[in-house]
Tab-separated table of C-alpha atoms in Angstrom:
chain	number	residue	atom	x	y	z
A	107	MET	CA	1.316	111.608	-23.692
A	108	GLY	CA	-1.338	109.333	-25.267
A	109	GLN	CA	0.149	106.319	-23.430
A	110	ILE	CA	0.080	108.114	-20.132
A	111	LEU	CA	-3.763	109.040	-20.551
A	112	THR	CA	-4.606	105.496	-21.668
A	113	SER	CA	-2.539	103.825	-19.093
A	114	SER	CA	-4.424	101.392	-16.713
A	115	ALA	CA	-2.119	102.360	-13.840
A	116	VAL	CA	-3.895	104.397	-11.336
A	117	LEU	CA	-0.883	105.514	-9.200
A	118	PRO	CA	-0.192	108.570	-11.228
A	119	LEU	CA	-3.872	109.659	-11.005
A	120	VAL	CA	-3.733	109.195	-7.334
A	121	ILE	CA	-0.603	111.222	-7.023
A	122	LEU	CA	-2.245	114.039	-9.095
A	123	ILE	CA	-5.308	114.026	-6.784
A	124	ALA	CA	-3.061	113.991	-3.742
A	125	ALA	CA	-1.106	116.929	-5.058
A	126	LEU	CA	-4.215	118.889	-5.885
A	127	ALA	CA	-5.544	118.208	-2.421
A	128	LEU	CA	-2.412	119.356	-0.665
A	129	GLY	CA	-2.253	122.451	-2.787
A	130	GLY	CA	-5.904	123.108	-2.091
A	131	TYR	CA	-5.130	122.997	1.643
A	132	PHE	CA	-2.642	125.760	1.618
A	133	LEU	CA	-4.532	127.902	-1.036
A	134	ALA	CA	-7.934	127.725	0.861
A	135	ARG	CA	-6.210	128.294	4.205
A	136	GLY	CA	-4.382	131.335	2.830
A	137	ARG	CA	-7.547	132.567	1.043
A	138	ALA	CA	-9.475	132.475	4.327
A	139	LEU	CA	-6.841	134.316	6.172
A	140	THR	CA	-6.562	136.920	3.508
A	141	SER	CA	-10.383	137.652	3.656
A	142	ALA	CA	-10.103	138.024	7.442
A	143	GLN	CA	-7.221	140.524	6.993
A	144	GLY	CA	-4.789	138.126	8.428
A	145	ASP	CA	-6.574	137.852	11.739
A	146	SER	CA	-7.752	134.275	12.378
A	147	ARG	CA	-10.082	135.636	15.171
A	148	ASN	CA	-12.325	137.110	12.384
A	149	LEU	CA	-12.727	133.579	10.891
A	150	HIS	CA	-15.790	131.329	11.626
A	151	SER	CA	-13.590	128.252	11.956
A	152	LEU	CA	-9.924	127.689	12.685
A	153	PRO	CA	-7.749	128.297	9.611
A	154	SER	CA	-6.946	124.515	9.376
A	155	TYR	CA	-10.563	123.692	8.798
A	156	TYR	CA	-10.602	125.613	5.581
A	157	GLY	CA	-7.615	123.475	4.526
A	158	TYR	CA	-9.295	120.250	5.538
A	159	ASN	CA	-12.453	121.303	3.521
A	160	ALA	CA	-10.418	121.792	0.496
A	161	VAL	CA	-8.758	118.491	0.783
A	162	MET	CA	-12.141	116.874	1.358
A	163	SER	CA	-13.729	118.553	-1.629
A	164	VAL	CA	-10.915	117.654	-3.989
A	165	ALA	CA	-10.051	114.062	-2.872
A	166	VAL	CA	-13.182	112.539	-1.885
A	167	PRO	CA	-15.419	112.950	-5.066
A	168	ALA	CA	-12.502	112.102	-7.392
A	169	LEU	CA	-11.565	109.003	-5.433
A	170	LEU	CA	-15.192	107.778	-5.225
A	171	VAL	CA	-15.605	108.255	-9.057
A	172	LEU	CA	-12.228	106.458	-9.564
A	173	GLY	CA	-13.187	103.453	-7.358
A	174	THR	CA	-16.488	103.143	-9.048
A	175	TRP	CA	-14.987	103.423	-12.601
A	176	LEU	CA	-12.419	100.718	-11.655
A	177	LEU	CA	-15.196	98.354	-10.610
A	178	VAL	CA	-17.605	98.883	-13.314
A	179	GLN	CA	-15.363	99.484	-16.491
A	180	PRO	CA	-14.043	95.714	-16.620
A	181	MET	CA	-17.651	94.411	-16.295
A	182	LEU	CA	-18.952	96.679	-19.156
A	183	VAL	CA	-15.973	95.797	-21.418
A	184	GLN	CA	-16.239	92.117	-20.900
A	185	SER	CA	-20.007	92.136	-21.468
A	186	SER	CA	-19.318	93.806	-24.745
A	187	VAL	CA	-16.593	91.439	-25.816
A	188	VAL	CA	-18.116	88.225	-24.842
A	189	ASP	CA	-20.591	88.450	-27.682
A	190	MET	CA	-17.522	88.286	-30.136
A	191	ILE	CA	-16.785	84.570	-28.999
A	192	PRO	CA	-19.119	82.378	-31.069
A	193	ALA	CA	-20.415	79.102	-29.492
A	194	GLY	CA	-18.430	77.052	-32.057
A	195	ALA	CA	-15.089	78.622	-30.840
A	196	VAL	CA	-15.506	77.276	-27.280
A	197	PRO	CA	-13.770	73.880	-27.178
A	198	GLU	CA	-15.534	70.917	-25.713
A	199	GLY	CA	-15.033	70.647	-21.952
A	200	SER	CA	-14.265	74.331	-21.716
A	201	SER	CA	-16.526	77.306	-21.150
A	202	VAL	CA	-16.869	80.870	-22.411
A	203	ASN	CA	-15.528	82.114	-19.007
A	204	LEU	CA	-12.318	80.293	-19.505
A	205	ILE	CA	-12.129	81.718	-22.992
A	206	MET	CA	-12.612	85.166	-21.631
A	207	SER	CA	-9.770	84.478	-19.223
A	208	ASP	CA	-7.567	83.926	-22.209
A	209	VAL	CA	-8.801	87.099	-23.765
A	210	ARG	CA	-7.858	89.106	-20.825
A	211	ARG	CA	-4.498	87.609	-20.459
A	212	LEU	CA	-3.925	88.046	-24.165
A	213	ALA	CA	-4.827	91.676	-23.949
A	214	ASP	CA	-2.718	92.194	-20.935
A	215	GLY	CA	0.132	90.478	-22.868
A	216	LEU	CA	-0.218	92.831	-25.884
A	217	ASP	CA	-0.041	95.747	-23.501
A	218	ALA	CA	2.903	94.407	-21.940
A	219	THR	CA	4.783	93.689	-25.198
A	220	VAL	CA	3.882	97.030	-26.459
A	221	SER	CA	5.230	98.779	-23.304
A	222	ALA	CA	8.374	96.745	-23.345
A	223	GLY	CA	8.993	97.742	-27.040
A	224	GLY	CA	8.390	94.176	-28.473
A	225	MET	CA	5.946	95.742	-31.091
A	226	SER	CA	4.286	98.878	-31.735
A	227	ALA	CA	0.761	99.862	-30.716
A	228	GLY	CA	-0.402	99.859	-34.404
A	229	ASP	CA	1.165	96.271	-34.835
A	230	ALA	CA	-0.816	95.049	-31.802
A	231	SER	CA	-3.994	96.338	-33.231
A	232	ASP	CA	-3.337	95.095	-36.807
A	233	LEU	CA	-2.430	91.527	-35.959
A	234	SER	CA	-4.482	89.231	-38.026
A	235	ALA	CA	-2.920	85.838	-37.272
A	236	ALA	CA	-1.658	84.454	-33.995
A	237	GLY	CA	1.585	83.125	-35.560
A	238	GLU	CA	4.286	83.033	-32.977
A	239	LEU	CA	2.282	85.238	-30.668
A	240	ARG	CA	1.937	82.672	-28.069
A	241	ALA	CA	5.657	82.102	-27.758
A	242	LEU	CA	6.389	85.817	-27.811
A	243	LEU	CA	4.008	86.388	-24.909
A	244	ALA	CA	5.454	83.437	-22.996
A	245	GLU	CA	8.723	85.203	-23.174
A	246	ARG	CA	6.959	88.200	-21.414
A	247	GLY	CA	5.681	85.732	-18.720
A	248	VAL	CA	2.061	85.652	-20.143
A	249	ALA	CA	0.774	82.147	-20.275
A	250	ILE	CA	-2.215	81.371	-22.548
A	251	GLY	CA	-4.137	78.123	-21.809
A	252	ALA	CA	-4.735	77.126	-25.488
A	253	GLU	CA	-3.860	77.932	-28.965
A	254	ILE	CA	-4.900	81.520	-29.867
A	255	SER	CA	-7.726	81.392	-32.287
A	256	PRO	CA	-8.659	84.321	-34.558
A	257	GLU	CA	-11.859	84.906	-32.695
A	258	VAL	CA	-9.767	85.086	-29.370
A	259	LEU	CA	-7.274	87.452	-30.939
A	260	ALA	CA	-10.045	89.740	-32.236
A	261	ALA	CA	-11.657	89.718	-28.980
A	262	ALA	CA	-8.466	90.587	-27.265
A	263	GLN	CA	-7.747	93.524	-29.580
A	264	THR	CA	-11.222	94.744	-28.984
A	265	TYR	CA	-10.922	94.288	-25.290
A	266	ARG	CA	-7.635	96.239	-25.247
A	267	GLU	CA	-9.007	99.052	-27.345
A	268	MET	CA	-12.037	99.442	-25.170
A	269	SER	CA	-9.997	99.266	-22.112
A	270	ALA	CA	-7.688	102.049	-23.508
A	271	THR	CA	-10.519	104.180	-24.333
A	272	GLY	CA	-12.122	103.760	-20.905
A	273	ASN	CA	-8.776	104.399	-19.274
A	274	PHE	CA	-8.496	107.705	-21.215
A	275	TRP	CA	-11.869	108.899	-20.200
A	276	ARG	CA	-11.358	107.845	-16.655
A	277	ASN	CA	-8.217	109.725	-16.249
A	278	ILE	CA	-9.721	112.801	-17.884
A	279	ILE	CA	-13.062	112.828	-15.946
A	280	VAL	CA	-11.310	111.991	-12.598
A	281	ALA	CA	-8.711	114.935	-12.978
A	282	LEU	CA	-11.469	117.239	-14.089
A	283	ILE	CA	-13.621	116.438	-10.975
A	284	ALA	CA	-10.531	116.964	-8.750
A	285	LEU	CA	-9.853	120.354	-10.545
A	286	ALA	CA	-13.408	121.354	-10.261
A	287	GLY	CA	-13.484	120.520	-6.575
A	288	LEU	CA	-10.560	122.808	-5.990
A	289	VAL	CA	-12.077	125.697	-8.038
A	290	MET	CA	-15.227	125.412	-6.205
A	291	VAL	CA	-13.963	125.262	-2.773
A	292	LEU	CA	-11.658	128.190	-3.419
A	293	ARG	CA	-14.673	130.246	-4.678
A	294	GLU	CA	-16.737	129.635	-1.502
A	295	THR	CA	-13.877	130.026	0.872
A	296	ASN	CA	-14.175	133.367	2.893
A	297	ALA	CA	-14.200	134.531	6.578
A	298	GLU	CA	-17.877	133.803	7.018
A	299	PHE	CA	-17.879	130.267	5.502
A	300	ARG	CA	-18.646	127.572	7.954
A	301	ALA	CA	-15.773	125.249	7.199
A	302	ARG	CA	-15.807	123.353	10.475
A	303	ASN	CA	-19.454	122.374	10.109
A	304	ARG	CA	-18.672	121.157	6.566
A	305	VAL	CA	-15.582	119.018	7.655
A	306	GLU	CA	-17.308	117.495	10.691
A	307	GLY	CA	-20.181	116.552	8.417
A	308	GLY	CA	-17.947	114.950	5.971
A	309	ILE	CA	-16.220	112.997	8.676
A	310	LYS	CA	-19.542	111.830	10.044
A	311	ALA	CA	-20.545	110.727	6.501
A	312	LEU	CA	-17.160	108.751	6.227
A	313	LEU	CA	-17.826	106.993	9.627
A	314	ILE	CA	-21.307	106.154	8.553
A	315	LEU	CA	-19.910	104.672	5.184
A	316	ALA	CA	-17.295	102.654	7.107
A	317	ALA	CA	-19.964	101.153	9.254
A	318	SER	CA	-22.179	100.589	6.312
A	319	LEU	CA	-19.444	98.659	4.436
A	320	ALA	CA	-19.121	95.915	7.248
A	321	ILE	CA	-22.941	95.462	6.998
A	322	LEU	CA	-23.012	95.483	3.168
A	323	THR	CA	-20.140	93.015	3.083
A	324	THR	CA	-22.185	90.592	5.318
A	325	VAL	CA	-25.118	90.977	3.125
A	326	GLY	CA	-23.139	90.471	-0.066
A	327	ILE	CA	-21.578	87.193	1.317
A	328	VAL	CA	-25.019	85.855	2.278
A	329	LEU	CA	-26.598	86.698	-1.137
A	330	SER	CA	-23.746	85.132	-3.012
A	331	MET	CA	-24.258	81.940	-1.111
A	332	LEU	CA	-28.092	82.148	-1.280
A	333	PHE	CA	-28.144	82.393	-5.088
A	334	GLU	CA	-25.914	79.330	-5.480
A	335	THR	CA	-27.894	77.464	-3.060
A	336	ILE	CA	-31.076	78.135	-4.942
A	337	ASN	CA	-29.208	76.897	-8.051
A	338	PHE	CA	-28.356	73.729	-6.029
A	339	PHE	CA	-31.862	73.001	-4.984
A	340	LYS	CA	-33.103	73.314	-8.608
A	341	LEU	CA	-30.658	70.349	-9.356
A	342	HIS	CA	-31.074	68.280	-6.192
A	343	PRO	CA	-34.125	67.720	-4.109
A	344	TRP	CA	-34.112	69.748	-0.688
A	345	THR	CA	-35.814	66.873	1.101
A	346	ASP	CA	-32.860	64.571	0.344
A	347	PHE	CA	-30.412	67.264	1.419
A	348	PHE	CA	-32.096	68.042	4.849
A	349	PHE	CA	-33.614	64.629	5.649
A	350	GLY	CA	-31.439	62.051	3.913
A	351	SER	CA	-28.974	59.897	5.832
A	352	SER	CA	-26.248	59.354	3.469
A	353	TRP	CA	-23.242	61.674	2.132
A	354	ALA	CA	-21.769	59.899	-0.955
A	355	PRO	CA	-20.760	62.509	-3.595
A	356	ASN	CA	-20.070	61.110	-7.028
A	357	PHE	CA	-18.876	63.501	-9.775
A	358	ARG	CA	-20.246	61.337	-12.293
A	359	GLY	CA	-23.675	62.064	-10.952
A	360	ASP	CA	-26.342	60.100	-8.969
A	361	SER	CA	-24.903	61.379	-5.599
A	362	ASP	CA	-26.284	61.092	-2.174
A	363	LEU	CA	-25.914	64.549	-0.722
A	364	SER	CA	-27.431	64.651	2.754
A	365	ILE	CA	-26.201	67.250	5.369
A	366	LEU	CA	-27.280	64.950	8.398
A	367	PRO	CA	-24.033	62.990	8.673
A	368	LEU	CA	-21.939	66.020	8.337
A	369	LEU	CA	-24.046	68.033	10.769
A	370	TRP	CA	-23.767	65.044	13.241
A	371	GLY	CA	-19.926	65.062	12.916
A	372	THR	CA	-19.792	68.842	13.369
A	373	LEU	CA	-21.954	68.938	16.538
A	374	TYR	CA	-20.306	65.766	18.028
A	375	ILE	CA	-16.695	67.182	17.652
A	376	SER	CA	-17.846	70.538	18.802
A	377	LEU	CA	-19.405	69.085	21.915
A	378	ILE	CA	-16.282	67.168	22.922
A	379	ALA	CA	-14.274	70.407	22.447
A	380	LEU	CA	-16.509	72.329	24.618
A	381	LEU	CA	-16.436	69.552	27.261
A	382	VAL	CA	-12.755	70.189	27.353
A	383	ALA	CA	-12.571	73.939	26.893
A	384	VAL	CA	-15.366	75.069	29.196
A	385	PRO	CA	-14.447	73.507	32.590
A	386	ILE	CA	-10.709	74.208	32.076
A	387	GLY	CA	-11.233	77.703	30.695
A	388	LEU	CA	-13.781	78.623	33.392
A	389	PHE	CA	-11.777	77.335	36.297
A	390	ALA	CA	-8.668	79.192	35.052
A	391	ALA	CA	-10.684	82.407	34.760
A	392	ILE	CA	-12.005	82.024	38.395
A	393	TYR	CA	-8.384	81.314	39.737
A	394	LEU	CA	-6.972	84.317	37.809
A	395	SER	CA	-9.757	86.758	38.740
A	396	GLU	CA	-10.459	85.687	42.379
A	397	TYR	CA	-7.504	83.990	43.745
A	398	ALA	CA	-4.233	84.892	41.832
A	399	GLY	CA	-2.143	87.739	42.988
A	400	PRO	CA	-1.266	90.554	40.621
A	401	LYS	CA	2.135	89.116	39.803
A	402	VAL	CA	0.822	85.587	39.100
A	403	ARG	CA	-2.112	86.996	37.027
A	404	ALA	CA	0.138	89.281	34.994
A	405	THR	CA	2.260	86.271	34.199
A	406	ALA	CA	-0.097	83.514	33.790
A	407	LYS	CA	-2.875	85.189	31.595
A	408	PRO	CA	-0.566	86.184	28.744
A	409	LEU	CA	1.069	82.639	28.825
A	410	LEU	CA	-2.559	81.167	28.675
A	411	GLU	CA	-3.511	83.395	25.799
A	412	ILE	CA	-0.476	82.250	23.766
A	413	LEU	CA	-2.665	79.380	22.882
A	414	ALA	CA	-4.826	81.719	20.954
A	415	GLY	CA	-2.118	82.921	18.718
A	416	ILE	CA	-1.040	79.343	17.499
A	417	PRO	CA	-2.243	78.657	13.862
A	418	THR	CA	-4.819	75.969	13.630
A	419	ILE	CA	-2.678	74.016	11.106
A	420	VAL	CA	-0.272	73.521	13.955
A	421	TYR	CA	-2.974	72.243	16.202
A	422	GLY	CA	-3.922	69.897	13.415
A	423	LEU	CA	-0.514	68.572	13.203
A	424	PHE	CA	-0.331	68.114	17.013
A	425	ALA	CA	-3.578	66.173	16.673
A	426	LEU	CA	-2.092	64.031	13.781
A	427	LEU	CA	1.336	63.360	15.288
A	428	THR	CA	0.753	63.314	19.186
A	429	VAL	CA	-2.798	63.078	20.383
A	430	GLY	CA	-3.975	60.698	17.847
A	431	PRO	CA	-1.093	58.039	18.302
A	432	PHE	CA	-1.414	58.534	22.071
A	433	LEU	CA	-5.130	57.638	21.938
A	434	VAL	CA	-4.286	54.629	19.767
A	435	GLU	CA	-1.793	53.497	22.515
A	436	VAL	CA	-4.623	53.861	24.988
A	437	PHE	CA	-7.649	52.535	23.219
A	438	GLY	CA	-6.053	50.297	20.516
A	439	ARG	CA	-3.338	47.819	19.908
A	440	SER	CA	-5.211	45.126	21.771
A	441	ASP	CA	-2.943	43.480	24.449
A	442	ALA	CA	-0.031	45.727	23.507
A	443	GLY	CA	-2.035	48.788	24.421
A	444	LEU	CA	-2.238	50.641	27.880
A	445	LEU	CA	-5.880	49.270	28.561
A	446	GLY	CA	-5.543	46.044	26.671
A	447	VAL	CA	-8.400	46.833	24.411
A	448	ASP	CA	-8.797	47.161	20.601
A	449	TRP	CA	-11.482	49.967	20.222
A	450	MET	CA	-9.595	52.328	18.070
A	451	SER	CA	-8.092	51.355	14.657
A	452	GLY	CA	-6.484	54.733	13.584
A	453	ALA	CA	-5.180	57.921	14.998
A	454	THR	CA	-7.928	60.021	13.298
A	455	SER	CA	-11.197	60.079	15.441
A	456	VAL	CA	-13.875	62.384	16.907
A	457	LEU	CA	-12.021	62.272	20.205
A	458	THR	CA	-8.700	63.352	18.615
A	459	ALA	CA	-10.115	66.321	16.992
A	460	GLY	CA	-12.481	67.207	19.886
A	461	LEU	CA	-9.566	67.134	22.452
A	462	VAL	CA	-7.220	69.341	20.240
A	463	MET	CA	-9.946	71.719	19.495
A	464	GLY	CA	-10.876	71.925	23.046
A	465	ILE	CA	-7.268	72.861	23.914
A	466	MET	CA	-7.478	75.552	21.239
A	467	LEU	CA	-10.650	77.023	22.683
A	468	ILE	CA	-9.355	77.224	26.358
A	469	PRO	CA	-8.028	80.789	26.037
A	470	PHE	CA	-11.048	81.833	24.204
A	471	VAL	CA	-13.364	80.820	27.118
A	472	SER	CA	-10.893	81.791	29.859
A	473	SER	CA	-10.161	85.174	28.562
A	474	LEU	CA	-13.753	86.224	28.022
A	475	SER	CA	-14.894	84.663	31.363
A	476	ASP	CA	-12.026	86.535	33.105
A	477	ASP	CA	-13.206	89.880	31.834
A	478	ILE	CA	-16.870	89.119	32.663
A	479	ILE	CA	-15.979	87.994	36.213
A	480	ASN	CA	-13.813	91.076	36.736
A	481	ALA	CA	-16.707	93.161	35.673
A	482	VAL	CA	-18.969	92.005	38.443
A	483	PRO	CA	-19.287	94.976	40.957
A	484	GLN	CA	-17.010	94.776	43.901
A	485	SER	CA	-19.942	95.894	46.106
A	486	LEU	CA	-21.527	92.432	45.586
A	487	ARG	CA	-18.469	90.624	47.012
A	488	ASP	CA	-18.216	93.075	49.819
A	489	GLY	CA	-21.860	92.477	50.743
A	490	SER	CA	-21.331	88.738	50.705
A	491	PHE	CA	-18.223	89.070	52.880
A	492	GLY	CA	-20.293	91.359	55.306
A	493	LEU	CA	-22.870	88.592	55.781
A	494	GLY	CA	-19.990	86.231	56.771
A	495	ALA	CA	-19.546	84.154	53.548
A	496	THR	CA	-16.250	82.804	52.738
A	497	GLN	CA	-14.444	83.507	49.508
A	498	SER	CA	-15.494	80.233	47.885
A	499	GLU	CA	-19.061	80.760	49.077
A	500	THR	CA	-18.977	84.126	47.706
A	501	ILE	CA	-17.671	82.931	44.262
A	502	ARG	CA	-20.369	80.154	44.128
A	503	GLN	CA	-23.356	82.045	45.326
A	504	VAL	CA	-22.646	85.681	44.171
A	505	VAL	CA	-19.948	86.071	41.623
A	506	ILE	CA	-20.792	83.241	39.264
A	507	PRO	CA	-24.511	83.781	39.283
A	508	ALA	CA	-23.921	87.462	38.565
A	509	ALA	CA	-21.383	86.642	35.776
A	510	LEU	CA	-23.368	83.692	34.393
A	511	PRO	CA	-25.094	85.423	31.487
A	512	GLY	CA	-21.779	86.746	30.156
A	513	ILE	CA	-20.195	83.148	30.805
A	514	VAL	CA	-22.986	81.524	28.752
A	515	GLY	CA	-22.424	83.971	26.016
A	516	ALA	CA	-18.721	83.254	25.894
A	517	VAL	CA	-19.533	79.497	25.786
A	518	LEU	CA	-21.883	80.066	22.909
A	519	LEU	CA	-19.414	82.120	20.999
A	520	ALA	CA	-16.709	79.445	21.670
A	521	ALA	CA	-19.076	76.939	20.248
A	522	SER	CA	-19.540	79.019	17.085
A	523	ARG	CA	-15.661	79.006	16.637
A	524	ALA	CA	-15.670	75.186	17.048
A	525	ILE	CA	-18.317	74.619	14.593
A	526	GLY	CA	-16.464	76.602	12.018
A	527	GLU	CA	-13.042	75.129	12.525
A	528	THR	CA	-11.524	73.293	9.613
A	529	MET	CA	-7.806	72.317	9.792
A	530	ILE	CA	-7.902	70.420	13.118
A	531	VAL	CA	-10.823	68.345	11.693
A	532	VAL	CA	-9.112	67.660	8.319
A	533	LEU	CA	-5.983	66.297	10.129
A	534	GLY	CA	-7.492	64.966	13.283
A	535	ALA	CA	-10.970	63.576	12.566
A	536	GLY	CA	-10.699	61.802	9.195
A	537	ALA	CA	-12.959	62.116	6.173
A	538	ILE	CA	-15.832	59.463	6.731
A	539	ALA	CA	-19.339	60.886	6.787
A	540	ARG	CA	-21.243	58.733	9.213
A	541	ILE	CA	-23.832	58.954	12.109
A	542	SER	CA	-22.458	57.071	15.098
A	543	ALA	CA	-22.090	57.646	18.734
A	544	ASN	CA	-18.660	56.137	19.032
A	545	PRO	CA	-16.073	58.813	19.662
A	546	LEU	CA	-13.228	56.729	18.590
A	547	GLU	CA	-14.281	56.434	15.071
A	548	ALA	CA	-13.286	58.731	12.252
A	549	MET	CA	-15.877	61.248	11.117
A	550	THR	CA	-16.033	64.545	9.034
A	551	THR	CA	-17.734	67.907	9.332
A	552	ILE	CA	-19.389	70.427	7.129
A	553	THR	CA	-16.336	72.643	6.781
A	554	THR	CA	-14.084	69.812	5.525
A	555	ARG	CA	-16.670	68.760	2.914
A	556	ILE	CA	-16.999	72.280	1.695
A	557	VAL	CA	-13.228	72.388	1.109
A	558	SER	CA	-13.185	68.958	-0.707
A	559	GLN	CA	-16.197	69.768	-2.934
A	560	LEU	CA	-14.565	72.947	-4.295
A	561	THR	CA	-11.096	71.423	-4.703
A	562	GLY	CA	-10.162	70.181	-8.091
A	563	ASP	CA	-11.396	70.580	-11.742
A	564	SER	CA	-15.014	69.812	-11.173
A	565	ASP	CA	-17.832	71.422	-13.059
A	566	PHE	CA	-19.021	74.410	-11.183
A	567	ALA	CA	-22.585	74.054	-12.258
A	568	SER	CA	-22.885	70.459	-10.943
A	569	PRO	CA	-24.963	69.666	-7.934
A	570	GLU	CA	-21.620	68.045	-6.309
A	571	THR	CA	-19.891	71.479	-6.532
A	572	LEU	CA	-22.974	73.684	-5.780
A	573	VAL	CA	-23.689	71.604	-2.507
A	574	ALA	CA	-20.797	73.418	-1.020
A	575	PHE	CA	-22.872	76.617	-0.963
A	576	ALA	CA	-25.718	74.944	0.578
A	577	LEU	CA	-23.623	73.593	3.241
A	578	GLY	CA	-21.857	77.015	3.780
A	579	LEU	CA	-25.274	78.806	4.140
A	580	THR	CA	-26.529	76.166	6.494
A	581	LEU	CA	-23.374	76.617	8.699
A	582	PHE	CA	-23.755	80.350	8.520
A	583	VAL	CA	-27.422	80.135	9.696
A	584	LEU	CA	-26.362	77.711	12.586
A	585	THR	CA	-23.494	80.038	13.854
A	586	LEU	CA	-25.559	83.108	13.374
A	587	GLY	CA	-28.318	81.638	15.580
A	588	LEU	CA	-25.684	80.758	18.251
A	589	ASN	CA	-24.325	84.359	18.157
A	590	VAL	CA	-27.797	85.911	18.290
A	591	LEU	CA	-28.688	83.680	21.316
A	592	ALA	CA	-25.302	84.578	22.996
A	593	LEU	CA	-26.107	88.379	22.481
A	594	TYR	CA	-29.629	87.895	23.668
A	595	ILE	CA	-28.612	86.272	26.962
A	596	VAL	CA	-25.792	88.736	27.552
A	597	ARG	CA	-28.133	91.871	27.004
A	598	LYS	CA	-31.128	90.444	28.850
A	599	TYR	CA	-29.437	89.591	32.048
A	600	ARG	CA	-26.706	92.205	32.031
A	601	GLU	CA	-29.325	94.723	32.696
A	602	GLN	CA	-30.430	92.983	35.763
A	603	TYR	CA	-27.309	93.894	37.496
A	604	GLU	CA	-26.923	97.405	36.230
C-alpha cells in the first residue's frame, strides 16, 4: 500500500480520476431524474448535462492540480538537493548540473532496484558507501557518468526520499480533490440546477485555455531565446555581431561572430529559391484554376502537392547527388564541361541550394495562389467577358489584380519558409560564411550555423554557443516581420473587394 501511495507513476491516479468521473456521470444523472420524479421535462437541462457537469467537476480540478504538481515538484526537490553538492565535489571540467543529472539517475536506479527486488527500501536509504552500486545499477540499465561519490549518493537518497514524500501527498491530495468534486456536484444536483449553463461555461473556458496555450508557447519560446541572447551580448559586443563582416568562431576564444555573412547567405539562397518557385507556382495556379478542366485539375493538383510531402532531407540528398553534380558539369570541368568554363569548383553552391529549395516551395506557392484565385468572385470575370475581353485579358486585367494581395501574401509566407530551411542548405550550399555575389560559390546560412554552434561538447556559457540564440532570435524577428507584412497586405486589400 505504501509503495502504491509513493509511486511516481500517474497512470493509476488517472484511472482513479476517470473511474470517479464516470461514476459521477451516472450518479448525477440519476439524482437529477429522481428529483424530477423521473420526468425529464421537469428538469432545467437535459439529463446528460447533469452527468457532464459531474465529469467536469471531478476531472478538471484534479487533473489541473496533478499537472501542476508534476511540473513543480521536480524543480522544488532539485533546488533543495543541489545545496548538498559542495563545490569541491564537482570535478574539473564538469558542472553541478551534470552532477545533478547523475543524482537523478542514481535515485531512479535505486527505485528501479528496489522495485525489482534487488534490495529493500531500507537498504537503499541506509547505503553509506557506493561499493558495487554502479555495477549493480548498470545491470538494471542505469548508466552513471562518473564514480559515485558519497556526496552524490547522499544527495540521491535525499532526492529519492523527497520525491517519495511528494508523490505520497500528490496522490492523496489529487484523490481527495476528485472525491470532493464528486460530493459537491451530487449535493448541488437537483431539478432546478442549471447544468447546461455550467457545462457550456466550462467548455468555453477550455477553448480559451487551448487558444491561450498557443500564445503562451510562442511567448515562452521568445523569452527563452531573449534571455540567452542577453547573456551573449554581455560576453560579446553587439556592434561586432550586427555590423562586423567576418564569421570565424573559435571555441578557444577570440572569435569573430558577425551575422552579416550568414544573413547574406540566407537572403541570397532564399532569393534564388523564390525566383524559381514564384513563376512556376503562380503559372501552375493560373492554369489549374482558369484553364484546366475538372478532371485535369483533380489529377494534377494532388500530384503537384506531393512535392510538399517530401522530407527536406530528401531534397538535400537530391541537391547533393543530382543537382550539384549537374551544375558542375555545366559550369565547371573547363573544356570537359558543357559550356567549356571553369566557374564552379564543387557541387555545393548557392545556386544548388536555391534551385532545390525553389522546387520544394513550388507547391507552397501554387496551392495558396490557386485557392486565392478561385476565391475571386465570378461576377468580376462575367463582367469582363461581357465587355468583350478574352480569357487571357480577363486573367491579366481582372483576376490577377483582384488576387494580387493574396498572392503577395503567399509569396511572403514562402519566403519565410525558405529563410528557415536547414537541411537543403546543409547538403547543398556548403558551410563557408562569406559575402559574395557569385551564385556558384559555397555559402552558409543562419540556420546551419545555429545547428553547428549547438552541436558537440562545447561550454554552454561561452559566446560561441550563446551566439546561436542571438542568431535564432534575429531569424525569428526576420520571419515574424515577413509574416506580419503578409497578413497586413492580405487584410488591407482583401477588404477592397468584399
